[in-house]
Protein backbone atom coordinates (compact mmCIF):
# COMPACT_ATOMS: atom_id res chain seq x y z
CA UNK A 1 0.00 0.00 0.00
CA UNK A 2 1.65 3.23 -1.16
CA UNK A 3 0.21 5.07 1.85
CA UNK A 4 2.62 3.20 4.12
CA UNK A 5 6.26 3.37 3.12
CA UNK A 6 9.32 1.72 4.59
CA UNK A 7 12.99 2.51 4.17
CA UNK A 8 15.27 0.86 3.38
CA UNK A 9 13.69 -1.98 1.43
CA UNK A 10 16.74 -4.16 1.79
CA UNK A 11 19.66 -4.00 4.20
CA UNK A 12 22.65 -6.19 4.85
CA UNK A 13 24.62 -5.51 7.99
CA UNK A 14 27.08 -7.13 10.35
CA UNK A 15 26.67 -8.46 13.84
CA UNK A 16 26.91 -5.73 16.46
CA UNK A 17 25.92 -2.87 14.20
CA UNK A 18 23.11 -0.46 15.05
CA UNK A 19 20.34 -0.43 12.48
CA UNK A 20 17.26 1.77 12.09
CA UNK A 21 14.28 0.89 9.95
CA UNK A 22 11.88 3.70 9.16
CA UNK A 23 8.18 3.77 8.48
CA UNK A 24 6.05 6.65 7.26
CA UNK A 25 2.32 6.83 6.59
CA UNK A 26 -0.02 9.28 4.96
CA UNK A 27 -3.23 7.62 6.12
CA UNK A 28 -3.63 9.81 9.18
CA UNK A 29 -3.89 6.78 11.44
CA UNK A 30 -2.90 7.10 15.08
CA UNK A 31 -1.99 3.44 15.58
CA UNK A 32 1.18 1.99 14.13
CA UNK A 33 2.83 -1.42 14.44
CA UNK A 34 6.08 -3.21 13.73
CA UNK A 35 5.95 -6.90 12.84
CA UNK A 36 8.60 -9.44 12.04
CA UNK A 37 8.06 -12.25 9.52
CA UNK A 38 10.08 -15.44 9.58
CA UNK A 39 9.51 -18.33 7.16
CA UNK A 40 6.89 -20.70 8.49
CA UNK A 41 6.05 -18.50 11.47
CA UNK A 42 3.69 -15.89 10.09
CA UNK A 43 3.96 -12.39 11.53
CA UNK A 44 4.90 -11.61 15.11
CA UNK A 45 4.36 -8.27 16.81
CA UNK A 46 7.46 -6.40 17.99
CA UNK A 47 6.11 -3.02 19.15
CA UNK A 48 2.99 -0.93 18.67
CA UNK A 49 2.05 2.68 19.30
CA UNK A 50 -1.36 4.26 19.76
CA UNK A 51 -0.03 7.80 19.51
CA UNK A 52 3.18 9.75 19.87
CA UNK A 53 3.20 9.35 23.65
CA UNK A 54 1.97 5.77 23.83
CA UNK A 55 4.40 2.97 22.94
CA UNK A 56 3.99 -0.65 23.94
CA UNK A 57 5.94 -3.87 23.70
CA UNK A 58 4.63 -6.72 21.62
CA UNK A 59 5.35 -10.44 21.72
CA UNK A 60 9.02 -10.27 20.74
CA UNK A 61 10.40 -6.86 21.76
CA UNK A 62 13.72 -8.04 23.19
CA UNK A 63 16.64 -6.65 21.20
CA UNK A 64 14.50 -3.94 19.59
CA UNK A 65 13.51 -0.38 20.41
CA UNK A 66 11.18 2.09 18.71
CA UNK A 67 10.63 5.79 18.36
CA UNK A 68 7.41 7.55 17.38
CA UNK A 69 8.72 10.85 16.11
CA UNK A 70 5.37 12.09 14.86
CA UNK A 71 1.94 10.69 14.07
CA UNK A 72 3.20 9.75 10.63
CA UNK A 73 6.56 8.22 11.57
CA UNK A 74 7.46 5.13 13.54
CA UNK A 75 11.05 3.84 13.56
CA UNK A 76 12.39 0.47 14.66
CA UNK A 77 15.96 0.16 15.92
CA UNK A 78 18.22 -2.79 16.50
CA UNK A 79 20.84 -1.49 18.93
CA UNK A 80 23.25 -4.34 18.33
CA UNK A 81 22.13 -6.57 15.49
CA UNK A 82 22.53 -10.34 15.72
CA UNK A 83 22.11 -12.99 13.00
CA UNK A 84 18.81 -14.34 14.34
CA UNK A 85 17.29 -10.93 13.68
CA UNK A 86 17.57 -11.69 9.99
CA UNK A 87 13.96 -11.45 8.83
CA UNK A 88 11.40 -9.48 6.87
CA UNK A 89 10.09 -6.51 8.85
CA UNK A 90 6.70 -4.94 8.25
CA UNK A 91 5.23 -1.69 9.44
CA UNK A 92 1.46 -1.36 9.63
CA UNK A 93 -1.11 1.25 10.51
CA UNK A 94 -4.58 0.70 11.87
CA UNK A 95 -7.77 2.63 11.33
CA UNK A 96 -8.63 5.00 14.17
CA UNK A 97 -12.16 3.65 14.45
CA UNK A 98 -11.74 0.20 13.02
CA UNK A 99 -9.68 -2.95 13.11
CA UNK A 100 -8.22 -3.16 9.63
CA UNK A 101 -4.45 -2.90 9.39
CA UNK A 102 -2.60 -1.63 6.35
CA UNK A 103 0.90 -2.84 5.68
CA UNK A 104 3.99 -1.33 4.18
CA UNK A 105 6.04 -3.18 1.55
CA UNK A 106 8.50 -4.60 4.09
CA UNK A 107 12.21 -4.33 4.79
CA UNK A 108 14.37 -7.37 4.25
CA UNK A 109 17.16 -7.32 6.83
CA UNK A 110 20.13 -9.66 6.76
CA UNK A 111 22.56 -9.74 9.67
CA UNK A 112 25.83 -11.48 8.89
CA UNK B 1 -4.99 -18.27 24.21
CA UNK B 2 -6.14 -17.32 20.77
CA UNK B 3 -4.56 -18.99 17.79
CA UNK B 4 -4.92 -19.13 14.04
CA UNK B 5 -4.23 -22.30 12.08
CA UNK B 6 -3.64 -22.60 8.38
CA UNK B 7 -3.20 -26.35 7.94
CA UNK B 8 -1.92 -26.24 4.37
CA UNK B 9 1.64 -24.97 4.03
CA UNK B 10 1.71 -25.24 0.26
CA UNK B 11 -1.02 -25.79 -2.32
CA UNK B 12 -0.60 -26.27 -6.06
CA UNK B 13 -3.51 -25.78 -8.44
CA UNK B 14 -3.90 -25.60 -12.18
CA UNK B 15 -4.86 -22.31 -13.75
CA UNK B 16 -8.62 -22.16 -14.10
CA UNK B 17 -9.24 -24.60 -11.27
CA UNK B 18 -11.10 -23.69 -8.12
CA UNK B 19 -9.30 -22.88 -4.90
CA UNK B 20 -10.04 -23.17 -1.23
CA UNK B 21 -7.56 -22.15 1.47
CA UNK B 22 -8.37 -23.21 5.00
CA UNK B 23 -8.23 -21.15 8.16
CA UNK B 24 -9.32 -22.12 11.65
CA UNK B 25 -9.16 -20.01 14.75
CA UNK B 26 -9.40 -20.59 18.44
CA UNK B 27 -11.22 -17.96 20.43
CA UNK B 28 -14.22 -17.89 22.72
CA UNK B 29 -16.13 -15.12 20.97
CA UNK B 30 -16.55 -14.05 17.39
CA UNK B 31 -13.38 -12.39 16.27
CA UNK B 32 -12.71 -10.08 13.40
CA UNK B 33 -11.32 -12.10 10.50
CA UNK B 34 -9.05 -11.10 7.67
CA UNK B 35 -7.33 -12.58 4.65
CA UNK B 36 -4.17 -10.93 3.37
CA UNK B 37 -2.12 -11.80 0.27
CA UNK B 38 1.60 -11.34 -0.07
CA UNK B 39 2.97 -11.44 -3.59
CA UNK B 40 6.69 -12.14 -4.03
CA UNK B 41 8.73 -9.18 -2.84
CA UNK B 42 5.63 -7.27 -1.81
CA UNK B 43 3.90 -6.31 1.40
CA UNK B 44 0.60 -7.65 2.64
CA UNK B 45 -2.51 -6.60 0.79
CA UNK B 46 -5.94 -6.92 2.35
CA UNK B 47 -8.16 -9.28 0.35
CA UNK B 48 -11.26 -9.21 2.51
CA UNK B 49 -12.52 -8.98 6.06
CA UNK B 50 -15.41 -10.12 8.22
CA UNK B 51 -16.67 -8.18 11.20
CA UNK B 52 -20.34 -9.11 11.43
CA UNK B 53 -23.45 -9.68 9.35
CA UNK B 54 -23.52 -11.79 6.21
CA UNK B 55 -21.16 -14.70 6.73
CA UNK B 56 -20.14 -14.81 3.07
CA UNK B 57 -17.91 -11.88 2.26
CA UNK B 58 -16.62 -10.76 -1.08
CA UNK B 59 -13.16 -9.38 -1.57
CA UNK B 60 -10.90 -8.07 -4.26
CA UNK B 61 -9.55 -10.08 -7.18
CA UNK B 62 -12.59 -12.39 -7.21
CA UNK B 63 -11.96 -13.91 -3.79
CA UNK B 64 -14.61 -14.70 -1.23
CA UNK B 65 -14.58 -16.19 2.24
CA UNK B 66 -17.19 -17.77 4.43
CA UNK B 67 -17.33 -17.52 8.19
CA UNK B 68 -18.63 -20.68 9.84
CA UNK B 69 -19.07 -20.19 13.55
CA UNK B 70 -19.77 -23.86 14.24
CA UNK B 71 -16.48 -24.86 12.68
CA UNK B 72 -14.45 -21.82 13.81
CA UNK B 73 -13.40 -21.44 10.22
CA UNK B 74 -12.95 -18.69 7.68
CA UNK B 75 -11.95 -20.39 4.45
CA UNK B 76 -10.93 -18.42 1.40
CA UNK B 77 -12.25 -19.43 -2.02
CA UNK B 78 -11.92 -18.51 -5.65
CA UNK B 79 -13.85 -20.28 -8.43
CA UNK B 80 -11.16 -19.95 -11.10
CA UNK B 81 -7.53 -19.30 -10.27
CA UNK B 82 -5.33 -17.11 -12.44
CA UNK B 83 -1.55 -17.41 -12.72
CA UNK B 84 -1.24 -14.00 -11.04
CA UNK B 85 -2.83 -15.44 -7.89
CA UNK B 86 0.41 -17.26 -7.07
CA UNK B 87 1.41 -15.78 -3.72
CA UNK B 88 1.35 -16.44 -0.01
CA UNK B 89 -1.93 -16.06 1.79
CA UNK B 90 -2.34 -15.20 5.44
CA UNK B 91 -5.38 -15.52 7.62
CA UNK B 92 -5.50 -13.14 10.59
CA UNK B 93 -7.71 -12.69 13.61
CA UNK B 94 -8.47 -9.50 15.47
CA UNK B 95 -10.04 -9.56 18.89
CA UNK B 96 -12.02 -6.83 20.56
CA UNK B 97 -9.80 -5.12 23.10
CA UNK B 98 -6.61 -6.61 21.74
CA UNK B 99 -3.98 -4.44 20.22
CA UNK B 100 -2.82 -6.41 17.25
CA UNK B 101 -3.74 -9.08 14.76
CA UNK B 102 -2.86 -12.72 15.22
CA UNK B 103 -1.60 -14.31 12.05
CA UNK B 104 -1.57 -17.83 10.75
CA UNK B 105 1.64 -19.23 9.35
CA UNK B 106 0.53 -18.73 5.78
CA UNK B 107 -0.28 -20.90 2.77
CA UNK B 108 1.87 -20.66 -0.33
CA UNK B 109 -0.11 -21.01 -3.55
CA UNK B 110 1.53 -22.22 -6.73
CA UNK B 111 -0.42 -22.01 -9.99
CA UNK B 112 0.60 -24.27 -12.85
CA UNK B 113 -0.38 -23.72 -16.49
CSV table of C-alpha atoms in Angstrom, one decimal:
chain,number,residue,atom,x,y,z
A,1,UNK,CA,0.0,0.0,0.0
A,2,UNK,CA,1.6,3.2,-1.2
A,3,UNK,CA,0.2,5.1,1.8
A,4,UNK,CA,2.6,3.2,4.1
A,5,UNK,CA,6.3,3.4,3.1
A,6,UNK,CA,9.3,1.7,4.6
A,7,UNK,CA,13.0,2.5,4.2
A,8,UNK,CA,15.3,0.9,3.4
A,9,UNK,CA,13.7,-2.0,1.4
A,10,UNK,CA,16.7,-4.2,1.8
A,11,UNK,CA,19.7,-4.0,4.2
A,12,UNK,CA,22.7,-6.2,4.8
A,13,UNK,CA,24.6,-5.5,8.0
A,14,UNK,CA,27.1,-7.1,10.3
A,15,UNK,CA,26.7,-8.5,13.8
A,16,UNK,CA,26.9,-5.7,16.5
A,17,UNK,CA,25.9,-2.9,14.2
A,18,UNK,CA,23.1,-0.5,15.0
A,19,UNK,CA,20.3,-0.4,12.5
A,20,UNK,CA,17.3,1.8,12.1
A,21,UNK,CA,14.3,0.9,10.0
A,22,UNK,CA,11.9,3.7,9.2
A,23,UNK,CA,8.2,3.8,8.5
A,24,UNK,CA,6.0,6.6,7.3
A,25,UNK,CA,2.3,6.8,6.6
A,26,UNK,CA,0.0,9.3,5.0
A,27,UNK,CA,-3.2,7.6,6.1
A,28,UNK,CA,-3.6,9.8,9.2
A,29,UNK,CA,-3.9,6.8,11.4
A,30,UNK,CA,-2.9,7.1,15.1
A,31,UNK,CA,-2.0,3.4,15.6
A,32,UNK,CA,1.2,2.0,14.1
A,33,UNK,CA,2.8,-1.4,14.4
A,34,UNK,CA,6.1,-3.2,13.7
A,35,UNK,CA,5.9,-6.9,12.8
A,36,UNK,CA,8.6,-9.4,12.0
A,37,UNK,CA,8.1,-12.3,9.5
A,38,UNK,CA,10.1,-15.4,9.6
A,39,UNK,CA,9.5,-18.3,7.2
A,40,UNK,CA,6.9,-20.7,8.5
A,41,UNK,CA,6.1,-18.5,11.5
A,42,UNK,CA,3.7,-15.9,10.1
A,43,UNK,CA,4.0,-12.4,11.5
A,44,UNK,CA,4.9,-11.6,15.1
A,45,UNK,CA,4.4,-8.3,16.8
A,46,UNK,CA,7.5,-6.4,18.0
A,47,UNK,CA,6.1,-3.0,19.1
A,48,UNK,CA,3.0,-0.9,18.7
A,49,UNK,CA,2.0,2.7,19.3
A,50,UNK,CA,-1.4,4.3,19.8
A,51,UNK,CA,0.0,7.8,19.5
A,52,UNK,CA,3.2,9.8,19.9
A,53,UNK,CA,3.2,9.4,23.7
A,54,UNK,CA,2.0,5.8,23.8
A,55,UNK,CA,4.4,3.0,22.9
A,56,UNK,CA,4.0,-0.7,23.9
A,57,UNK,CA,5.9,-3.9,23.7
A,58,UNK,CA,4.6,-6.7,21.6
A,59,UNK,CA,5.3,-10.4,21.7
A,60,UNK,CA,9.0,-10.3,20.7
A,61,UNK,CA,10.4,-6.9,21.8
A,62,UNK,CA,13.7,-8.0,23.2
A,63,UNK,CA,16.6,-6.7,21.2
A,64,UNK,CA,14.5,-3.9,19.6
A,65,UNK,CA,13.5,-0.4,20.4
A,66,UNK,CA,11.2,2.1,18.7
A,67,UNK,CA,10.6,5.8,18.4
A,68,UNK,CA,7.4,7.6,17.4
A,69,UNK,CA,8.7,10.9,16.1
A,70,UNK,CA,5.4,12.1,14.9
A,71,UNK,CA,1.9,10.7,14.1
A,72,UNK,CA,3.2,9.8,10.6
A,73,UNK,CA,6.6,8.2,11.6
A,74,UNK,CA,7.5,5.1,13.5
A,75,UNK,CA,11.0,3.8,13.6
A,76,UNK,CA,12.4,0.5,14.7
A,77,UNK,CA,16.0,0.2,15.9
A,78,UNK,CA,18.2,-2.8,16.5
A,79,UNK,CA,20.8,-1.5,18.9
A,80,UNK,CA,23.2,-4.3,18.3
A,81,UNK,CA,22.1,-6.6,15.5
A,82,UNK,CA,22.5,-10.3,15.7
A,83,UNK,CA,22.1,-13.0,13.0
A,84,UNK,CA,18.8,-14.3,14.3
A,85,UNK,CA,17.3,-10.9,13.7
A,86,UNK,CA,17.6,-11.7,10.0
A,87,UNK,CA,14.0,-11.4,8.8
A,88,UNK,CA,11.4,-9.5,6.9
A,89,UNK,CA,10.1,-6.5,8.9
A,90,UNK,CA,6.7,-4.9,8.3
A,91,UNK,CA,5.2,-1.7,9.4
A,92,UNK,CA,1.5,-1.4,9.6
A,93,UNK,CA,-1.1,1.2,10.5
A,94,UNK,CA,-4.6,0.7,11.9
A,95,UNK,CA,-7.8,2.6,11.3
A,96,UNK,CA,-8.6,5.0,14.2
A,97,UNK,CA,-12.2,3.7,14.5
A,98,UNK,CA,-11.7,0.2,13.0
A,99,UNK,CA,-9.7,-2.9,13.1
A,100,UNK,CA,-8.2,-3.2,9.6
A,101,UNK,CA,-4.4,-2.9,9.4
A,102,UNK,CA,-2.6,-1.6,6.4
A,103,UNK,CA,0.9,-2.8,5.7
A,104,UNK,CA,4.0,-1.3,4.2
A,105,UNK,CA,6.0,-3.2,1.6
A,106,UNK,CA,8.5,-4.6,4.1
A,107,UNK,CA,12.2,-4.3,4.8
A,108,UNK,CA,14.4,-7.4,4.3
A,109,UNK,CA,17.2,-7.3,6.8
A,110,UNK,CA,20.1,-9.7,6.8
A,111,UNK,CA,22.6,-9.7,9.7
A,112,UNK,CA,25.8,-11.5,8.9
B,1,UNK,CA,-5.0,-18.3,24.2
B,2,UNK,CA,-6.1,-17.3,20.8
B,3,UNK,CA,-4.6,-19.0,17.8
B,4,UNK,CA,-4.9,-19.1,14.0
B,5,UNK,CA,-4.2,-22.3,12.1
B,6,UNK,CA,-3.6,-22.6,8.4
B,7,UNK,CA,-3.2,-26.4,7.9
B,8,UNK,CA,-1.9,-26.2,4.4
B,9,UNK,CA,1.6,-25.0,4.0
B,10,UNK,CA,1.7,-25.2,0.3
B,11,UNK,CA,-1.0,-25.8,-2.3
B,12,UNK,CA,-0.6,-26.3,-6.1
B,13,UNK,CA,-3.5,-25.8,-8.4
B,14,UNK,CA,-3.9,-25.6,-12.2
B,15,UNK,CA,-4.9,-22.3,-13.8
B,16,UNK,CA,-8.6,-22.2,-14.1
B,17,UNK,CA,-9.2,-24.6,-11.3
B,18,UNK,CA,-11.1,-23.7,-8.1
B,19,UNK,CA,-9.3,-22.9,-4.9
B,20,UNK,CA,-10.0,-23.2,-1.2
B,21,UNK,CA,-7.6,-22.2,1.5
B,22,UNK,CA,-8.4,-23.2,5.0
B,23,UNK,CA,-8.2,-21.1,8.2
B,24,UNK,CA,-9.3,-22.1,11.6
B,25,UNK,CA,-9.2,-20.0,14.8
B,26,UNK,CA,-9.4,-20.6,18.4
B,27,UNK,CA,-11.2,-18.0,20.4
B,28,UNK,CA,-14.2,-17.9,22.7
B,29,UNK,CA,-16.1,-15.1,21.0
B,30,UNK,CA,-16.5,-14.1,17.4
B,31,UNK,CA,-13.4,-12.4,16.3
B,32,UNK,CA,-12.7,-10.1,13.4
B,33,UNK,CA,-11.3,-12.1,10.5
B,34,UNK,CA,-9.1,-11.1,7.7
B,35,UNK,CA,-7.3,-12.6,4.7
B,36,UNK,CA,-4.2,-10.9,3.4
B,37,UNK,CA,-2.1,-11.8,0.3
B,38,UNK,CA,1.6,-11.3,-0.1
B,39,UNK,CA,3.0,-11.4,-3.6
B,40,UNK,CA,6.7,-12.1,-4.0
B,41,UNK,CA,8.7,-9.2,-2.8
B,42,UNK,CA,5.6,-7.3,-1.8
B,43,UNK,CA,3.9,-6.3,1.4
B,44,UNK,CA,0.6,-7.6,2.6
B,45,UNK,CA,-2.5,-6.6,0.8
B,46,UNK,CA,-5.9,-6.9,2.3
B,47,UNK,CA,-8.2,-9.3,0.3
B,48,UNK,CA,-11.3,-9.2,2.5
B,49,UNK,CA,-12.5,-9.0,6.1
B,50,UNK,CA,-15.4,-10.1,8.2
B,51,UNK,CA,-16.7,-8.2,11.2
B,52,UNK,CA,-20.3,-9.1,11.4
B,53,UNK,CA,-23.4,-9.7,9.4
B,54,UNK,CA,-23.5,-11.8,6.2
B,55,UNK,CA,-21.2,-14.7,6.7
B,56,UNK,CA,-20.1,-14.8,3.1
B,57,UNK,CA,-17.9,-11.9,2.3
B,58,UNK,CA,-16.6,-10.8,-1.1
B,59,UNK,CA,-13.2,-9.4,-1.6
B,60,UNK,CA,-10.9,-8.1,-4.3
B,61,UNK,CA,-9.6,-10.1,-7.2
B,62,UNK,CA,-12.6,-12.4,-7.2
B,63,UNK,CA,-12.0,-13.9,-3.8
B,64,UNK,CA,-14.6,-14.7,-1.2
B,65,UNK,CA,-14.6,-16.2,2.2
B,66,UNK,CA,-17.2,-17.8,4.4
B,67,UNK,CA,-17.3,-17.5,8.2
B,68,UNK,CA,-18.6,-20.7,9.8
B,69,UNK,CA,-19.1,-20.2,13.5
B,70,UNK,CA,-19.8,-23.9,14.2
B,71,UNK,CA,-16.5,-24.9,12.7
B,72,UNK,CA,-14.5,-21.8,13.8
B,73,UNK,CA,-13.4,-21.4,10.2
B,74,UNK,CA,-13.0,-18.7,7.7
B,75,UNK,CA,-12.0,-20.4,4.4
B,76,UNK,CA,-10.9,-18.4,1.4
B,77,UNK,CA,-12.3,-19.4,-2.0
B,78,UNK,CA,-11.9,-18.5,-5.6
B,79,UNK,CA,-13.9,-20.3,-8.4
B,80,UNK,CA,-11.2,-20.0,-11.1
B,81,UNK,CA,-7.5,-19.3,-10.3
B,82,UNK,CA,-5.3,-17.1,-12.4
B,83,UNK,CA,-1.6,-17.4,-12.7
B,84,UNK,CA,-1.2,-14.0,-11.0
B,85,UNK,CA,-2.8,-15.4,-7.9
B,86,UNK,CA,0.4,-17.3,-7.1
B,87,UNK,CA,1.4,-15.8,-3.7
B,88,UNK,CA,1.3,-16.4,0.0
B,89,UNK,CA,-1.9,-16.1,1.8
B,90,UNK,CA,-2.3,-15.2,5.4
B,91,UNK,CA,-5.4,-15.5,7.6
B,92,UNK,CA,-5.5,-13.1,10.6
B,93,UNK,CA,-7.7,-12.7,13.6
B,94,UNK,CA,-8.5,-9.5,15.5
B,95,UNK,CA,-10.0,-9.6,18.9
B,96,UNK,CA,-12.0,-6.8,20.6
B,97,UNK,CA,-9.8,-5.1,23.1
B,98,UNK,CA,-6.6,-6.6,21.7
B,99,UNK,CA,-4.0,-4.4,20.2
B,100,UNK,CA,-2.8,-6.4,17.3
B,101,UNK,CA,-3.7,-9.1,14.8
B,102,UNK,CA,-2.9,-12.7,15.2
B,103,UNK,CA,-1.6,-14.3,12.0
B,104,UNK,CA,-1.6,-17.8,10.7
B,105,UNK,CA,1.6,-19.2,9.4
B,106,UNK,CA,0.5,-18.7,5.8
B,107,UNK,CA,-0.3,-20.9,2.8
B,108,UNK,CA,1.9,-20.7,-0.3
B,109,UNK,CA,-0.1,-21.0,-3.5
B,110,UNK,CA,1.5,-22.2,-6.7
B,111,UNK,CA,-0.4,-22.0,-10.0
B,112,UNK,CA,0.6,-24.3,-12.8
B,113,UNK,CA,-0.4,-23.7,-16.5
